[in-house]
């Protein structure tokens, strides 16, 4: 592997993401098993929507799960995504109870999941869950338009007509708001 020395020196490794990688569980387990033989860190990005059995297979070879919580209220989750979040929460709770390292990621999209109740509900849920296991932090990911250029290159209309991005002032207010919680919450700026 060309960058092996860099990965070892930096503590870096291999992250599988894009779409829902846990749908490719057998491939991910095989790849991560080889990574573990080389002493490389492994991580998987997941929405948590696949069957629990997939996470049970992935857990022994995955160092960190980057786990999305998009909407903590199950009814709102169903309205936005077509399914409730009970299975997602079950998978996350199993990972935490099994001792997996988890980083929660919450995409923030204006008007969809950035209300006071949605944000504080998710944070409260994660704080309670963290008492049972190793949730390292919450990364809040404000909406951005980095994907707009891809649509333009593909000559496709961008599906979001109104820009729900946050201003610098709004991001500063969110960061200040997060300091009231006794938990590591990071606002990821793009």
PDB file of C-alpha atoms in Angstrom, residues 77-185:
ATOM      1  CA  UNK A  77     -38.352  11.149  10.368  1.00  0.00           C
ATOM      2  CA  UNK A  78     -41.046   9.158   8.587  1.00  0.00           C
ATOM      3  CA  UNK A  79     -42.487  12.303   6.992  1.00  0.00           C
ATOM      4  CA  UNK A  80     -39.041  13.297   5.700  1.00  0.00           C
ATOM      5  CA  UNK A  81     -37.596   9.922   4.693  1.00  0.00           C
ATOM      6  CA  UNK A  82     -40.499   7.503   4.359  1.00  0.00           C
ATOM      7  CA  UNK A  83     -39.532   5.369   7.371  1.00  0.00           C
ATOM      8  CA  UNK A  84     -39.553   5.847  11.117  1.00  0.00           C
ATOM      9  CA  UNK A  85     -36.295   5.792  13.030  1.00  0.00           C
ATOM     10  CA  UNK A  86     -36.972   2.919  15.435  1.00  0.00           C
ATOM     11  CA  UNK A  87     -34.667   0.532  13.547  1.00  0.00           C
ATOM     12  CA  UNK A  88     -31.982   3.199  13.280  1.00  0.00           C
ATOM     13  CA  UNK A  89     -32.115   3.828  17.008  1.00  0.00           C
ATOM     14  CA  UNK A  90     -32.061   0.065  17.708  1.00  0.00           C
ATOM     15  CA  UNK A  91     -28.906  -0.304  15.601  1.00  0.00           C
ATOM     16  CA  UNK A  92     -27.208   2.655  17.269  1.00  0.00           C
ATOM     17  CA  UNK A  93     -28.121   1.425  20.740  1.00  0.00           C
ATOM     18  CA  UNK A  94     -26.751  -2.031  19.931  1.00  0.00           C
ATOM     19  CA  UNK A  95     -23.458  -0.529  18.724  1.00  0.00           C
ATOM     20  CA  UNK A  96     -23.143   1.567  21.876  1.00  0.00           C
ATOM     21  CA  UNK A  97     -24.039  -1.344  24.163  1.00  0.00           C
ATOM     22  CA  UNK A  98     -21.539  -3.589  22.350  1.00  0.00           C
ATOM     23  CA  UNK A  99     -18.694  -1.168  23.101  1.00  0.00           C
ATOM     24  CA  UNK A 100     -18.233   0.236  19.592  1.00  0.00           C
ATOM     25  CA  UNK A 101     -16.668   3.672  19.164  1.00  0.00           C
ATOM     26  CA  UNK A 102     -19.313   5.980  17.733  1.00  0.00           C
ATOM     27  CA  UNK A 103     -19.289   9.539  16.443  1.00  0.00           C
ATOM     28  CA  UNK A 104     -22.773  10.922  15.897  1.00  0.00           C
ATOM     29  CA  UNK A 105     -23.266  13.139  12.885  1.00  0.00           C
ATOM     30  CA  UNK A 106     -26.334  15.301  12.501  1.00  0.00           C
ATOM     31  CA  UNK A 107     -26.848  17.077   9.194  1.00  0.00           C
ATOM     32  CA  UNK A 108     -28.658  20.362   9.864  1.00  0.00           C
ATOM     33  CA  UNK A 109     -31.033  21.499   7.135  1.00  0.00           C
ATOM     34  CA  UNK A 110     -32.983  24.711   7.653  1.00  0.00           C
ATOM     35  CA  UNK A 111     -36.676  24.027   8.095  1.00  0.00           C
ATOM     36  CA  UNK A 112     -36.295  20.244   8.254  1.00  0.00           C
ATOM     37  CA  UNK A 113     -34.388  19.325  11.383  1.00  0.00           C
ATOM     38  CA  UNK A 114     -32.902  22.512  12.806  1.00  0.00           C
ATOM     39  CA  UNK A 115     -35.696  23.441  15.204  1.00  0.00           C
ATOM     40  CA  UNK A 116     -34.906  23.833  18.887  1.00  0.00           C
ATOM     41  CA  UNK A 117     -36.866  20.643  19.671  1.00  0.00           C
ATOM     42  CA  UNK A 118     -35.136  18.610  16.948  1.00  0.00           C
ATOM     43  CA  UNK A 119     -31.635  19.672  17.964  1.00  0.00           C
ATOM     44  CA  UNK A 120     -32.082  19.456  21.731  1.00  0.00           C
ATOM     45  CA  UNK A 121     -34.016  16.193  21.408  1.00  0.00           C
ATOM     46  CA  UNK A 122     -31.150  14.610  19.477  1.00  0.00           C
ATOM     47  CA  UNK A 123     -28.529  15.948  21.887  1.00  0.00           C
ATOM     48  CA  UNK A 124     -30.491  14.746  24.938  1.00  0.00           C
ATOM     49  CA  UNK A 125     -30.907  11.291  23.387  1.00  0.00           C
ATOM     50  CA  UNK A 126     -27.193  11.046  22.598  1.00  0.00           C
ATOM     51  CA  UNK A 127     -26.140  12.262  26.052  1.00  0.00           C
ATOM     52  CA  UNK A 128     -28.287   9.589  27.716  1.00  0.00           C
ATOM     53  CA  UNK A 129     -27.034   6.929  25.329  1.00  0.00           C
ATOM     54  CA  UNK A 130     -23.412   7.967  25.903  1.00  0.00           C
ATOM     55  CA  UNK A 131     -23.741   6.928  29.550  1.00  0.00           C
ATOM     56  CA  UNK A 132     -24.099   3.341  28.266  1.00  0.00           C
ATOM     57  CA  UNK A 133     -21.083   3.319  25.957  1.00  0.00           C
ATOM     58  CA  UNK A 134     -18.492   5.135  23.919  1.00  0.00           C
ATOM     59  CA  UNK A 135     -20.076   7.960  21.957  1.00  0.00           C
ATOM     60  CA  UNK A 136     -17.109  10.234  21.424  1.00  0.00           C
ATOM     61  CA  UNK A 137     -18.897  13.356  20.193  1.00  0.00           C
ATOM     62  CA  UNK A 138     -21.588  14.854  18.014  1.00  0.00           C
ATOM     63  CA  UNK A 139     -20.591  16.509  14.745  1.00  0.00           C
ATOM     64  CA  UNK A 140     -23.229  18.986  13.579  1.00  0.00           C
ATOM     65  CA  UNK A 141     -23.051  19.316   9.791  1.00  0.00           C
ATOM     66  CA  UNK A 142     -24.820  22.451   8.524  1.00  0.00           C
ATOM     67  CA  UNK A 143     -26.241  22.275   5.018  1.00  0.00           C
ATOM     68  CA  UNK A 144     -23.890  23.496   2.291  1.00  0.00           C
ATOM     69  CA  UNK A 145     -24.071  23.695  -1.486  1.00  0.00           C
ATOM     70  CA  UNK A 146     -20.914  21.761  -2.304  1.00  0.00           C
ATOM     71  CA  UNK A 147     -22.966  19.311  -4.379  1.00  0.00           C
ATOM     72  CA  UNK A 148     -24.410  22.031  -6.649  1.00  0.00           C
ATOM     73  CA  UNK A 149     -21.354  21.944  -8.956  1.00  0.00           C
ATOM     74  CA  UNK A 150     -21.766  18.195  -9.478  1.00  0.00           C
ATOM     75  CA  UNK A 151     -25.314  18.731 -10.687  1.00  0.00           C
ATOM     76  CA  UNK A 152     -24.130  21.470 -13.048  1.00  0.00           C
ATOM     77  CA  UNK A 153     -21.385  19.220 -14.464  1.00  0.00           C
ATOM     78  CA  UNK A 154     -23.967  16.496 -15.036  1.00  0.00           C
ATOM     79  CA  UNK A 155     -26.288  19.041 -16.676  1.00  0.00           C
ATOM     80  CA  UNK A 156     -28.965  18.271 -14.098  1.00  0.00           C
ATOM     81  CA  UNK A 157     -31.187  20.771 -12.288  1.00  0.00           C
ATOM     82  CA  UNK A 158     -30.234  21.278  -8.654  1.00  0.00           C
ATOM     83  CA  UNK A 159     -33.245  19.985  -6.656  1.00  0.00           C
ATOM     84  CA  UNK A 160     -33.054  22.641  -3.921  1.00  0.00           C
ATOM     85  CA  UNK A 161     -34.443  25.906  -5.239  1.00  0.00           C
ATOM     86  CA  UNK A 162     -34.094  28.019  -2.098  1.00  0.00           C
ATOM     87  CA  UNK A 163     -30.707  28.167  -0.436  1.00  0.00           C
ATOM     88  CA  UNK A 164     -31.047  26.783   3.113  1.00  0.00           C
ATOM     89  CA  UNK A 165     -27.390  27.533   3.939  1.00  0.00           C
ATOM     90  CA  UNK A 166     -26.535  29.213   7.216  1.00  0.00           C
ATOM     91  CA  UNK A 167     -24.804  32.577   7.480  1.00  0.00           C
ATOM     92  CA  UNK A 168     -21.575  32.939   9.470  1.00  0.00           C
ATOM     93  CA  UNK A 169     -23.542  34.749  12.165  1.00  0.00           C
ATOM     94  CA  UNK A 170     -26.048  31.897  12.413  1.00  0.00           C
ATOM     95  CA  UNK A 171     -23.215  29.355  12.632  1.00  0.00           C
ATOM     96  CA  UNK A 172     -21.615  31.399  15.423  1.00  0.00           C
ATOM     97  CA  UNK A 173     -24.959  31.416  17.269  1.00  0.00           C
ATOM     98  CA  UNK A 174     -25.232  27.636  16.888  1.00  0.00           C
ATOM     99  CA  UNK A 175     -21.718  27.159  18.277  1.00  0.00           C
ATOM    100  CA  UNK A 176     -22.576  29.331  21.265  1.00  0.00           C
ATOM    101  CA  UNK A 177     -25.816  27.391  21.771  1.00  0.00           C
ATOM    102  CA  UNK A 178     -23.944  24.067  21.802  1.00  0.00           C
ATOM    103  CA  UNK A 179     -21.665  25.200  24.654  1.00  0.00           C
ATOM    104  CA  UNK A 180     -24.539  24.885  27.149  1.00  0.00           C
ATOM    105  CA  UNK A 181     -24.444  21.104  26.845  1.00  0.00           C
ATOM    106  CA  UNK A 182     -22.028  19.011  28.877  1.00  0.00           C
ATOM    107  CA  UNK A 183     -20.938  17.058  25.815  1.00  0.00           C
ATOM    108  CA  UNK A 184     -18.440  17.392  22.969  1.00  0.00           C
ATOM    109  CA  UNK A 185     -20.503  18.947  20.161  1.00  0.00           C
TER     110      UNK A 185
END
